[in-house]
């Protein structure tokens, strides 16, 4: 954790303005990313002011910042208040992009920092000086005003860097495992298992004793996951991939796939599940396939082609999109509170995230940095430290 | 109904044996269809003996009879007890076919006739002389022994021909509409809407006031459905199909597709739904698409290619197989009883089926007849009358 800043003094003077990263769609059909100075408003009784010290760049943040803009044609312009990143939006994508977002919006879904000011309420006052995480949007900023109830308080001794990624990946991984178990599945297959989220999901399943089959695409990724204790790892680049996947599914009894890829990725695993189920003793096959429900949840679009469901899986199958924001809306508050409390308690272990680099707000406005973020190799996740180089 | 037999006299002598159509997979890798004489066993107290007078040939019956056998290479052989139909099974399909069915099995999922003998129980005795329908399997036979509780009693004045198709298509259509409404959808899109099942589904929705968008593939089919009162019919062979489909979906608010085709059929309708939803006032679009759940149920495989789910429909989508046999297993008995009672009460109206021809048991064992059944044009449904030409 040495490459990252930390340790702010709560007593230090609060600035009267914040610096905020905003994404604007111009009349001319360009996306402009710029740093905007914003005066800090007076706090309402229930609000706290977080000095944001660490905020990760998730794939969904790249989407929010750039939309359909063409990063390969982006350049750095000399804006009125400093450098700006300008990227053209293809004409065909412009109407959809305009209708799906505000012209100008603050970005940064989640982050963590120190509560440096609090409204008059008891709830807000009790957070003064604490390290908290929030998924409030607009977190790529030096200060962010957030309702006290939205803050996740971390145990003492937790740094903002450690707390930066408390929501998106941990809650998605926990939410998907909770969904799988609630729907009656007793073992899981995940694709893109070596991703940051995939590794968190592995640690959850190891801790909870849920058998997990991990699909990766290289020997290196296989070794990475085995070193972390993964028992079932199937490498899609190996010649006997399909046979080994069927074996792993048969050994675990997995009946659900969690897939951030799309295309043909999840469907071929449903096929392997049907083969594995047909091996079960006493499983009466019929022309309509097995009676065991096979579920696919697609939670990303690494492959933008249509999702393919093969027809050799019988009639007992289901597929659907899985989206964290929707899960947070439809799930009972007490379940969410339990999941968040677990993230706070295990933030340094189960939910630890790793970053390739810490960067300043100004560094984000660089085509080179964003290109790396937009096409992340495994492990190349960046962390924004809004107070770096200020 | 003149081309069909009817009117049996209950008083007539019951034969001491039945004639039954069986499908056998031979050691040599062929499917053999033959007529087998079977002695009638003594009835248990709860059983009745149905003299089967009419049994439809459904697509699922073709599957049960032939499996993967190649009908284009079938011939009529001179069996020990009369003619037999012999069709070779491709070697690649043989293991799956052998594991999914008994070597020799009676066929004919559903049918209707007169109760000509009854076991000693009150329930069985009360059915004597009644016209009943059953989905007991082995209905391509002159007599079939069935538990009294499995019989659906038709109102007086109903012929066996009218009662022949009480289960497969009516319960599938009712079950899918019931599923759609229970899951919160208020309007439906169906593909292959001019099929026998599609027309029943249309009449159910007209009777129940459920808005229905019917997708057909010809002008002739469009006119057929409009003549039956269909308000929304979209012809996929017309140039403005997609625009008209979006309009119809927007007008009805349909959020569920019932699709017997597969391939790209249902997915393109989900895309049209997403467009229609984006037109709703106050519908906030986001990068993740609308928040309105779009559901696809696939209940057939007229197109055997993989099912394609496009990625322009956001994250709020779900798809799955829908199978009548599974629905009957998982649905509460009181709901099923209500659906069956409705079929009996409306068997001459909502649930009326139409047949191109009535054929004898012997005529089924003819490659020419089975070829027509296996590739049915709309309306070419056949009815087996086991007592014809005897």
GROMACS .gro file of N, CA, C and O in nm, chain A residues 59-65 67 96 99-101 105 109 261-263 284-288 291 293 295-296 298-311 314-323 325-326 329, chain B residues 59-65 67 96 99-101 105 109 261-263 284-288 291 293 295-296 298-311 314-323 325-326 329:
model
  424
   59UNK      N    1  -1.522  -0.043  -1.458
   59UNK     CA    2  -1.570  -0.039  -1.597
   59UNK      C    3  -1.695   0.048  -1.612
   59UNK      O    4  -1.710   0.119  -1.712
   60UNK      N    5  -1.784   0.044  -1.513
   60UNK     CA    6  -1.905   0.126  -1.526
   60UNK      C    7  -1.872   0.275  -1.519
   60UNK      O    8  -1.944   0.358  -1.575
   61UNK      N    9  -1.762   0.312  -1.451
   61UNK     CA   10  -1.720   0.453  -1.450
   61UNK      C   11  -1.670   0.497  -1.587
   61UNK      O   12  -1.695   0.610  -1.630
   62UNK      N   13  -1.596   0.407  -1.654
   62UNK     CA   14  -1.552   0.438  -1.790
   62UNK      C   15  -1.674   0.465  -1.877
   62UNK      O   16  -1.677   0.562  -1.955
   63UNK      N   17  -1.776   0.380  -1.864
   63UNK     CA   18  -1.899   0.400  -1.940
   63UNK      C   19  -1.964   0.533  -1.909
   63UNK      O   20  -2.009   0.604  -1.999
   64UNK      N   21  -1.969   0.568  -1.782
   64UNK     CA   22  -2.033   0.694  -1.745
   64UNK      C   23  -1.953   0.814  -1.795
   64UNK      O   24  -2.009   0.915  -1.837
   65UNK      N   25  -1.820   0.802  -1.795
   65UNK     CA   26  -1.737   0.915  -1.838
   65UNK      C   27  -1.744   0.934  -1.989
   65UNK      O   28  -1.756   1.045  -2.038
   67UNK      N   29  -1.925   0.716  -2.239
   67UNK     CA   30  -2.037   0.670  -2.320
   67UNK      C   31  -1.985   0.607  -2.447
   67UNK      O   32  -1.892   0.525  -2.445
   96UNK      N   33  -2.898   0.843  -2.871
   96UNK     CA   34  -2.917   0.753  -2.757
   96UNK      C   35  -2.838   0.805  -2.636
   96UNK      O   36  -2.887   0.803  -2.523
   99UNK      N   37  -3.010   1.104  -2.479
   99UNK     CA   38  -3.135   1.076  -2.406
   99UNK      C   39  -3.107   0.999  -2.278
   99UNK      O   40  -3.191   0.992  -2.190
  100UNK      N   41  -2.989   0.937  -2.266
  100UNK     CA   42  -2.965   0.851  -2.151
  100UNK      C   43  -2.886   0.919  -2.040
  100UNK      O   44  -2.858   0.857  -1.938
  101UNK      N   45  -2.850   1.048  -2.057
  101UNK     CA   46  -2.771   1.111  -1.951
  101UNK      C   47  -2.789   1.263  -1.958
  101UNK      O   48  -2.827   1.318  -2.061
  105UNK      N   49  -2.244   1.592  -1.620
  105UNK     CA   50  -2.264   1.519  -1.495
  105UNK      C   51  -2.132   1.485  -1.426
  105UNK      O   52  -2.031   1.457  -1.490
  109UNK      N   53  -1.849   0.652  -0.933
  109UNK     CA   54  -1.960   0.589  -0.863
  109UNK      C   55  -1.932   0.574  -0.714
  109UNK      O   56  -2.017   0.604  -0.631
  261UNK      N   57  -1.937  -1.189  -1.970
  261UNK     CA   58  -1.890  -1.183  -2.108
  261UNK      C   59  -2.005  -1.168  -2.205
  261UNK      O   60  -2.014  -1.070  -2.280
  262UNK      N   61  -2.097  -1.263  -2.208
  262UNK     CA   62  -2.202  -1.265  -2.309
  262UNK      C   63  -2.159  -1.344  -2.430
  262UNK      O   64  -2.071  -1.431  -2.420
  263UNK      N   65  -2.219  -1.318  -2.547
  263UNK     CA   66  -2.190  -1.397  -2.666
  263UNK      C   67  -2.222  -1.543  -2.641
  263UNK      O   68  -2.325  -1.576  -2.581
  284UNK      N   69  -3.363  -3.938  -1.502
  284UNK     CA   70  -3.437  -3.984  -1.618
  284UNK      C   71  -3.432  -3.877  -1.726
  284UNK      O   72  -3.487  -3.769  -1.709
  285UNK      N   73  -3.362  -3.907  -1.834
  285UNK     CA   74  -3.360  -3.812  -1.945
  285UNK      C   75  -3.490  -3.825  -2.023
  285UNK      O   76  -3.557  -3.927  -2.018
  286UNK      N   77  -3.526  -3.721  -2.093
  286UNK     CA   78  -3.643  -3.729  -2.180
  286UNK      C   79  -3.612  -3.646  -2.303
  286UNK      O   80  -3.509  -3.580  -2.311
  287UNK      N   81  -3.702  -3.651  -2.399
  287UNK     CA   82  -3.683  -3.571  -2.519
  287UNK      C   83  -3.675  -3.423  -2.487
  287UNK      O   84  -3.625  -3.344  -2.565
  288UNK      N   85  -3.730  -3.382  -2.374
  288UNK     CA   86  -3.727  -3.241  -2.337
  288UNK      C   87  -3.607  -3.207  -2.250
  288UNK      O   88  -3.601  -3.100  -2.190
  291UNK      N   89  -3.480  -3.246  -1.602
  291UNK     CA   90  -3.576  -3.159  -1.531
  291UNK      C   91  -3.505  -3.061  -1.440
  291UNK      O   92  -3.570  -2.985  -1.367
  293UNK      N   93  -3.326  -2.732  -1.344
  293UNK     CA   94  -3.318  -2.596  -1.400
  293UNK      C   95  -3.174  -2.549  -1.405
  293UNK      O   96  -3.103  -2.552  -1.305
  295UNK      N   97  -2.948  -2.215  -1.485
  295UNK     CA   98  -2.967  -2.069  -1.487
  295UNK      C   99  -2.840  -1.999  -1.535
  295UNK      O  100  -2.729  -2.033  -1.493
  296UNK      N  101  -2.858  -1.902  -1.623
  296UNK     CA  102  -2.748  -1.815  -1.667
  296UNK      C  103  -2.781  -1.672  -1.630
  296UNK      O  104  -2.888  -1.622  -1.663
  298UNK      N  105  -2.618  -1.294  -1.690
  298UNK     CA  106  -2.517  -1.219  -1.763
  298UNK      C  107  -2.507  -1.081  -1.699
  298UNK      O  108  -2.606  -1.007  -1.694
  299UNK      N  109  -2.389  -1.047  -1.646
  299UNK     CA  110  -2.378  -0.920  -1.574
  299UNK      C  111  -2.279  -0.824  -1.639
  299UNK      O  112  -2.241  -0.723  -1.580
  300UNK      N  113  -2.239  -0.853  -1.763
  300UNK     CA  114  -2.151  -0.764  -1.836
  300UNK      C  115  -2.161  -0.793  -1.984
  300UNK      O  116  -2.238  -0.880  -2.025
  301UNK      N  117  -2.083  -0.720  -2.063
  301UNK     CA  118  -2.090  -0.737  -2.209
  301UNK      C  119  -1.949  -0.727  -2.267
  301UNK      O  120  -1.925  -0.654  -2.362
  302UNK      N  121  -1.855  -0.803  -2.210
  302UNK     CA  122  -1.719  -0.803  -2.264
  302UNK      C  123  -1.722  -0.846  -2.410
  302UNK      O  124  -1.642  -0.800  -2.490
  303UNK      N  125  -1.813  -0.936  -2.445
  303UNK     CA  126  -1.839  -0.970  -2.585
  303UNK      C  127  -1.972  -0.904  -2.623
  303UNK      O  128  -2.076  -0.940  -2.568
  304UNK      N  129  -1.968  -0.807  -2.715
  304UNK     CA  130  -2.092  -0.731  -2.744
  304UNK      C  131  -2.189  -0.804  -2.837
  304UNK      O  132  -2.299  -0.755  -2.861
  305UNK      N  133  -2.150  -0.921  -2.889
  305UNK     CA  134  -2.240  -0.993  -2.981
  305UNK      C  135  -2.361  -1.049  -2.905
  305UNK      O  136  -2.360  -1.056  -2.782
  306UNK      N  137  -2.465  -1.091  -2.979
  306UNK     CA  138  -2.583  -1.145  -2.911
  306UNK      C  139  -2.546  -1.264  -2.823
  306UNK      O  140  -2.455  -1.342  -2.855
  307UNK      N  141  -2.616  -1.277  -2.713
  307UNK     CA  142  -2.600  -1.393  -2.626
  307UNK      C  143  -2.663  -1.513  -2.696
  307UNK      O  144  -2.773  -1.503  -2.750
  308UNK      N  145  -2.593  -1.626  -2.696
  308UNK     CA  146  -2.644  -1.745  -2.764
  308UNK      C  147  -2.678  -1.854  -2.664
  308UNK      O  148  -2.596  -1.894  -2.583
  309UNK      N  149  -2.803  -1.902  -2.674
  309UNK     CA  150  -2.848  -2.014  -2.590
  309UNK      C  151  -2.865  -2.134  -2.682
  309UNK      O  152  -2.953  -2.134  -2.768
  310UNK      N  153  -2.783  -2.238  -2.667
  310UNK     CA  154  -2.795  -2.354  -2.757
  310UNK      C  155  -2.921  -2.433  -2.727
  310UNK      O  156  -2.982  -2.416  -2.620
  311UNK      N  157  -2.961  -2.520  -2.819
  311UNK     CA  158  -3.086  -2.594  -2.802
  311UNK      C  159  -3.064  -2.737  -2.752
  311UNK      O  160  -3.160  -2.816  -2.750
  314UNK      N  161  -3.232  -2.888  -2.333
  314UNK     CA  162  -3.366  -2.919  -2.287
  314UNK      C  163  -3.449  -2.795  -2.264
  314UNK      O  164  -3.417  -2.686  -2.313
  315UNK      N  165  -3.558  -2.812  -2.190
  315UNK     CA  166  -3.651  -2.701  -2.167
  315UNK      C  167  -3.632  -2.635  -2.031
  315UNK      O  168  -3.684  -2.527  -2.007
  316UNK      N  169  -3.556  -2.700  -1.942
  316UNK     CA  170  -3.541  -2.647  -1.806
  316UNK      C  171  -3.420  -2.554  -1.799
  316UNK      O  172  -3.315  -2.589  -1.748
  317UNK      N  173  -3.436  -2.434  -1.854
  317UNK     CA  174  -3.329  -2.336  -1.850
  317UNK      C  175  -3.390  -2.197  -1.833
  317UNK      O  176  -3.506  -2.173  -1.865
  318UNK      N  177  -3.309  -2.107  -1.781
  318UNK     CA  178  -3.350  -1.968  -1.770
  318UNK      C  179  -3.225  -1.883  -1.783
  318UNK      O  180  -3.115  -1.926  -1.748
  319UNK      N  181  -3.242  -1.764  -1.834
  319UNK     CA  182  -3.131  -1.670  -1.849
  319UNK      C  183  -3.182  -1.531  -1.817
  319UNK      O  184  -3.303  -1.505  -1.826
  320UNK      N  185  -3.092  -1.441  -1.781
  320UNK     CA  186  -3.137  -1.306  -1.754
  320UNK      C  187  -3.020  -1.213  -1.732
  320UNK      O  188  -2.906  -1.258  -1.711
  321UNK      N  189  -3.048  -1.084  -1.740
  321UNK     CA  190  -2.948  -0.985  -1.705
  321UNK      C  191  -2.940  -0.975  -1.553
  321UNK      O  192  -3.039  -0.994  -1.484
  322UNK      N  193  -2.821  -0.948  -1.501
  322UNK     CA  194  -2.806  -0.922  -1.357
  322UNK      C  195  -2.732  -0.789  -1.343
  322UNK      O  196  -2.621  -0.771  -1.395
  323UNK      N  197  -2.798  -0.695  -1.275
  323UNK     CA  198  -2.743  -0.559  -1.264
  323UNK      C  199  -2.744  -0.518  -1.117
  323UNK      O  200  -2.847  -0.525  -1.050
  325UNK      N  201  -2.734  -0.227  -0.969
  325UNK     CA  202  -2.824  -0.117  -0.932
  325UNK      C  203  -2.967  -0.167  -0.914
  325UNK      O  204  -3.042  -0.121  -0.828
  326UNK      N  205  -3.006  -0.266  -1.000
  326UNK     CA  206  -3.141  -0.321  -0.989
  326UNK      C  207  -3.151  -0.410  -0.864
  326UNK      O  208  -3.251  -0.404  -0.791
  329UNK      N  209  -3.209  -0.214  -0.564
  329UNK     CA  210  -3.345  -0.159  -0.555
  329UNK      C  211  -3.447  -0.261  -0.508
  329UNK      O  212  -3.541  -0.227  -0.436
  449UNK      N  213  -4.726  -3.213  -3.240
  449UNK     CA  214  -4.581  -3.218  -3.268
  449UNK      C  215  -4.506  -3.303  -3.166
  449UNK      O  216  -4.414  -3.377  -3.202
  450UNK      N  217  -4.547  -3.297  -3.039
  450UNK     CA  218  -4.476  -3.377  -2.939
  450UNK      C  219  -4.498  -3.526  -2.961
  450UNK      O  220  -4.413  -3.608  -2.924
  451UNK      N  221  -4.612  -3.565  -3.021
  451UNK     CA  222  -4.635  -3.706  -3.052
  451UNK      C  223  -4.542  -3.753  -3.163
  451UNK      O  224  -4.492  -3.866  -3.160
  452UNK      N  225  -4.520  -3.666  -3.262
  452UNK     CA  226  -4.426  -3.698  -3.369
  452UNK      C  227  -4.289  -3.725  -3.308
  452UNK      O  228  -4.221  -3.822  -3.341
  453UNK      N  229  -4.249  -3.638  -3.215
  453UNK     CA  230  -4.121  -3.655  -3.148
  453UNK      C  231  -4.115  -3.786  -3.072
  453UNK      O  232  -4.015  -3.858  -3.077
  454UNK      N  233  -4.222  -3.820  -3.000
  454UNK     CA  234  -4.223  -3.944  -2.923
  454UNK      C  235  -4.219  -4.065  -3.015
  454UNK      O  236  -4.155  -4.166  -2.984
  455UNK      N  237  -4.287  -4.057  -3.130
  455UNK     CA  238  -4.291  -4.171  -3.221
  455UNK      C  239  -4.158  -4.193  -3.290
  455UNK      O  240  -4.112  -4.305  -3.303
  457UNK      N  241  -3.850  -3.971  -3.262
  457UNK     CA  242  -3.723  -3.926  -3.208
  457UNK      C  243  -3.639  -3.866  -3.318
  457UNK      O  244  -3.686  -3.784  -3.396
  486UNK      N  245  -2.815  -4.090  -2.736
  486UNK     CA  246  -2.905  -3.998  -2.666
  486UNK      C  247  -3.048  -4.049  -2.672
  486UNK      O  248  -3.123  -4.044  -2.573
  489UNK      N  249  -3.097  -4.345  -2.437
  489UNK     CA  250  -3.099  -4.312  -2.295
  489UNK      C  251  -3.224  -4.234  -2.257
  489UNK      O  252  -3.258  -4.223  -2.140
  490UNK      N  253  -3.293  -4.175  -2.355
  490UNK     CA  254  -3.405  -4.086  -2.321
  490UNK      C  255  -3.540  -4.155  -2.332
  490UNK      O  256  -3.642  -4.093  -2.308
  491UNK      N  257  -3.544  -4.284  -2.369
  491UNK     CA  258  -3.675  -4.348  -2.382
  491UNK      C  259  -3.661  -4.499  -2.366
  491UNK      O  260  -3.553  -4.556  -2.382
  495UNK      N  261  -4.228  -4.835  -2.661
  495UNK     CA  262  -4.325  -4.760  -2.581
  495UNK      C  263  -4.452  -4.728  -2.660
  495UNK      O  264  -4.447  -4.703  -2.780
  499UNK      N  265  -5.019  -3.896  -2.678
  499UNK     CA  266  -5.024  -3.829  -2.548
  499UNK      C  267  -5.167  -3.812  -2.498
  499UNK      O  268  -5.196  -3.837  -2.382
  651UNK      N  269  -4.065  -2.070  -3.173
  651UNK     CA  270  -3.971  -2.079  -3.284
  651UNK      C  271  -3.828  -2.094  -3.234
  651UNK      O  272  -3.760  -2.191  -3.262
  652UNK      N  273  -3.778  -1.997  -3.157
  652UNK     CA  274  -3.637  -1.996  -3.118
  652UNK      C  275  -3.555  -1.918  -3.219
  652UNK      O  276  -3.607  -1.834  -3.291
  653UNK      N  277  -3.423  -1.947  -3.226
  653UNK     CA  278  -3.335  -1.870  -3.314
  653UNK      C  279  -3.340  -1.723  -3.276
  653UNK      O  280  -3.339  -1.687  -3.158
  674UNK      N  281  -3.711   0.709  -1.770
  674UNK     CA  282  -3.572   0.755  -1.767
  674UNK      C  283  -3.482   0.647  -1.824
  674UNK      O  284  -3.470   0.539  -1.769
  675UNK      N  285  -3.423   0.675  -1.938
  675UNK     CA  286  -3.328   0.580  -1.995
  675UNK      C  287  -3.196   0.591  -1.922
  675UNK      O  288  -3.165   0.693  -1.862
  676UNK      N  289  -3.118   0.484  -1.923
  676UNK     CA  290  -2.985   0.490  -1.866
  676UNK      C  291  -2.895   0.403  -1.952
  676UNK      O  292  -2.942   0.337  -2.045
  677UNK      N  293  -2.766   0.407  -1.922
  677UNK     CA  294  -2.674   0.323  -1.997
  677UNK      C  295  -2.707   0.176  -1.985
  677UNK      O  296  -2.666   0.095  -2.066
  678UNK      N  297  -2.781   0.140  -1.880
  678UNK     CA  298  -2.816   0.000  -1.859
  678UNK      C  299  -2.951  -0.034  -1.918
  678UNK      O  300  -3.006  -0.139  -1.891
  681UNK      N  301  -3.576   0.012  -1.700
  681UNK     CA  302  -3.589  -0.072  -1.580
  681UNK      C  303  -3.706  -0.169  -1.592
  681UNK      O  304  -3.736  -0.242  -1.498
  683UNK      N  305  -3.882  -0.497  -1.691
  683UNK     CA  306  -3.840  -0.633  -1.723
  683UNK      C  307  -3.910  -0.684  -1.849
  683UNK      O  308  -4.032  -0.679  -1.860
  685UNK      N  309  -3.961  -1.021  -2.077
  685UNK     CA  310  -3.951  -1.167  -2.060
  685UNK      C  311  -3.974  -1.239  -2.192
  685UNK      O  312  -4.067  -1.206  -2.265
  686UNK      N  313  -3.891  -1.339  -2.219
  686UNK     CA  314  -3.910  -1.428  -2.334
  686UNK      C  315  -3.927  -1.570  -2.283
  686UNK      O  316  -3.844  -1.618  -2.207
  688UNK      N  317  -3.960  -1.951  -2.447
  688UNK     CA  318  -3.949  -2.028  -2.570
  688UNK      C  319  -4.011  -2.165  -2.543
  688UNK      O  320  -3.965  -2.237  -2.454
  689UNK      N  321  -4.118  -2.199  -2.617
  689UNK     CA  322  -4.186  -2.326  -2.589
  689UNK      C  323  -4.180  -2.423  -2.705
  689UNK      O  324  -4.250  -2.524  -2.704
  690UNK      N  325  -4.094  -2.397  -2.802
  690UNK     CA  326  -4.077  -2.489  -2.913
  690UNK      C  327  -3.944  -2.462  -2.980
  690UNK      O  328  -3.868  -2.376  -2.936
  691UNK      N  329  -3.915  -2.537  -3.085
  691UNK     CA  330  -3.785  -2.524  -3.154
  691UNK      C  331  -3.806  -2.537  -3.304
  691UNK      O  332  -3.738  -2.612  -3.371
  692UNK      N  333  -3.904  -2.460  -3.357
  692UNK     CA  334  -3.926  -2.464  -3.502
  692UNK      C  335  -3.798  -2.424  -3.575
  692UNK      O  336  -3.769  -2.473  -3.683
  693UNK      N  337  -3.721  -2.333  -3.516
  693UNK     CA  338  -3.587  -2.302  -3.565
  693UNK      C  339  -3.488  -2.366  -3.468
  693UNK      O  340  -3.481  -2.329  -3.351
  694UNK      N  341  -3.411  -2.466  -3.517
  694UNK     CA  342  -3.323  -2.540  -3.424
  694UNK      C  343  -3.194  -2.468  -3.389
  694UNK      O  344  -3.118  -2.516  -3.306
  695UNK      N  345  -3.166  -2.352  -3.452
  695UNK     CA  346  -3.041  -2.280  -3.422
  695UNK      C  347  -3.044  -2.222  -3.280
  695UNK      O  348  -3.150  -2.213  -3.218
  696UNK      N  349  -2.928  -2.181  -3.229
  696UNK     CA  350  -2.928  -2.123  -3.094
  696UNK      C  351  -3.021  -2.003  -3.083
  696UNK      O  352  -3.039  -1.928  -3.180
  697UNK      N  353  -3.079  -1.987  -2.968
  697UNK     CA  354  -3.161  -1.869  -2.938
  697UNK      C  355  -3.068  -1.749  -2.923
  697UNK      O  356  -2.966  -1.759  -2.855
  698UNK      N  357  -3.101  -1.639  -2.986
  698UNK     CA  358  -3.016  -1.520  -2.979
  698UNK      C  359  -3.083  -1.408  -2.900
  698UNK      O  360  -3.194  -1.368  -2.932
  699UNK      N  361  -3.011  -1.359  -2.799
  699UNK     CA  362  -3.058  -1.246  -2.720
  699UNK      C  363  -2.970  -1.127  -2.753
  699UNK      O  364  -2.851  -1.128  -2.721
  700UNK      N  365  -3.024  -1.025  -2.819
  700UNK     CA  366  -2.939  -0.911  -2.857
  700UNK      C  367  -2.900  -0.829  -2.734
  700UNK      O  368  -2.962  -0.842  -2.627
  701UNK      N  369  -2.799  -0.743  -2.748
  701UNK     CA  370  -2.750  -0.667  -2.634
  701UNK      C  371  -2.803  -0.524  -2.629
  701UNK      O  372  -2.754  -0.444  -2.548
  704UNK      N  373  -3.077  -0.361  -2.276
  704UNK     CA  374  -3.048  -0.327  -2.139
  704UNK      C  375  -3.026  -0.451  -2.053
  704UNK      O  376  -3.000  -0.560  -2.105
  705UNK      N  377  -3.035  -0.432  -1.922
  705UNK     CA  378  -3.008  -0.542  -1.829
  705UNK      C  379  -3.136  -0.604  -1.775
  705UNK      O  380  -3.132  -0.711  -1.715
  706UNK      N  381  -3.251  -0.540  -1.797
  706UNK     CA  382  -3.376  -0.590  -1.740
  706UNK      C  383  -3.445  -0.684  -1.838
  706UNK      O  384  -3.542  -0.648  -1.904
  707UNK      N  385  -3.391  -0.804  -1.850
  707UNK     CA  386  -3.451  -0.903  -1.937
  707UNK      C  387  -3.436  -1.041  -1.873
  707UNK      O  388  -3.349  -1.063  -1.789
  708UNK      N  389  -3.522  -1.130  -1.915
  708UNK     CA  390  -3.513  -1.269  -1.872
  708UNK      C  391  -3.567  -1.356  -1.984
  708UNK      O  392  -3.652  -1.312  -2.061
  709UNK      N  393  -3.515  -1.475  -1.993
  709UNK     CA  394  -3.560  -1.570  -2.093
  709UNK      C  395  -3.561  -1.708  -2.031
  709UNK      O  396  -3.493  -1.733  -1.932
  710UNK      N  397  -3.640  -1.798  -2.087
  710UNK     CA  398  -3.642  -1.933  -2.035
  710UNK      C  399  -3.722  -2.026  -2.122
  710UNK      O  400  -3.798  -1.982  -2.209
  711UNK      N  401  -3.701  -2.156  -2.099
  711UNK     CA  402  -3.785  -2.254  -2.166
  711UNK      C  403  -3.919  -2.263  -2.094
  711UNK      O  404  -3.927  -2.240  -1.973
  712UNK      N  405  -4.024  -2.291  -2.170
  712UNK     CA  406  -4.156  -2.314  -2.109
  712UNK      C  407  -4.206  -2.447  -2.162
  712UNK      O  408  -4.216  -2.467  -2.283
  713UNK      N  409  -4.234  -2.539  -2.068
  713UNK     CA  410  -4.272  -2.675  -2.106
  713UNK      C  411  -4.399  -2.713  -2.030
  713UNK      O  412  -4.403  -2.704  -1.907
  715UNK      N  413  -4.533  -3.001  -1.958
  715UNK     CA  414  -4.520  -3.109  -1.858
  715UNK      C  415  -4.462  -3.056  -1.728
  715UNK      O  416  -4.500  -3.099  -1.620
  716UNK      N  417  -4.367  -2.959  -1.739
  716UNK     CA  418  -4.309  -2.901  -1.619
  716UNK      C  419  -4.411  -2.811  -1.548
  716UNK      O  420  -4.423  -2.813  -1.425
  719UNK      N  421  -4.643  -3.000  -1.343
  719UNK     CA  422  -4.582  -3.053  -1.220
  719UNK      C  423  -4.572  -2.948  -1.110
  719UNK      O  424  -4.586  -2.980  -0.992
   0.00000   0.00000   0.00000
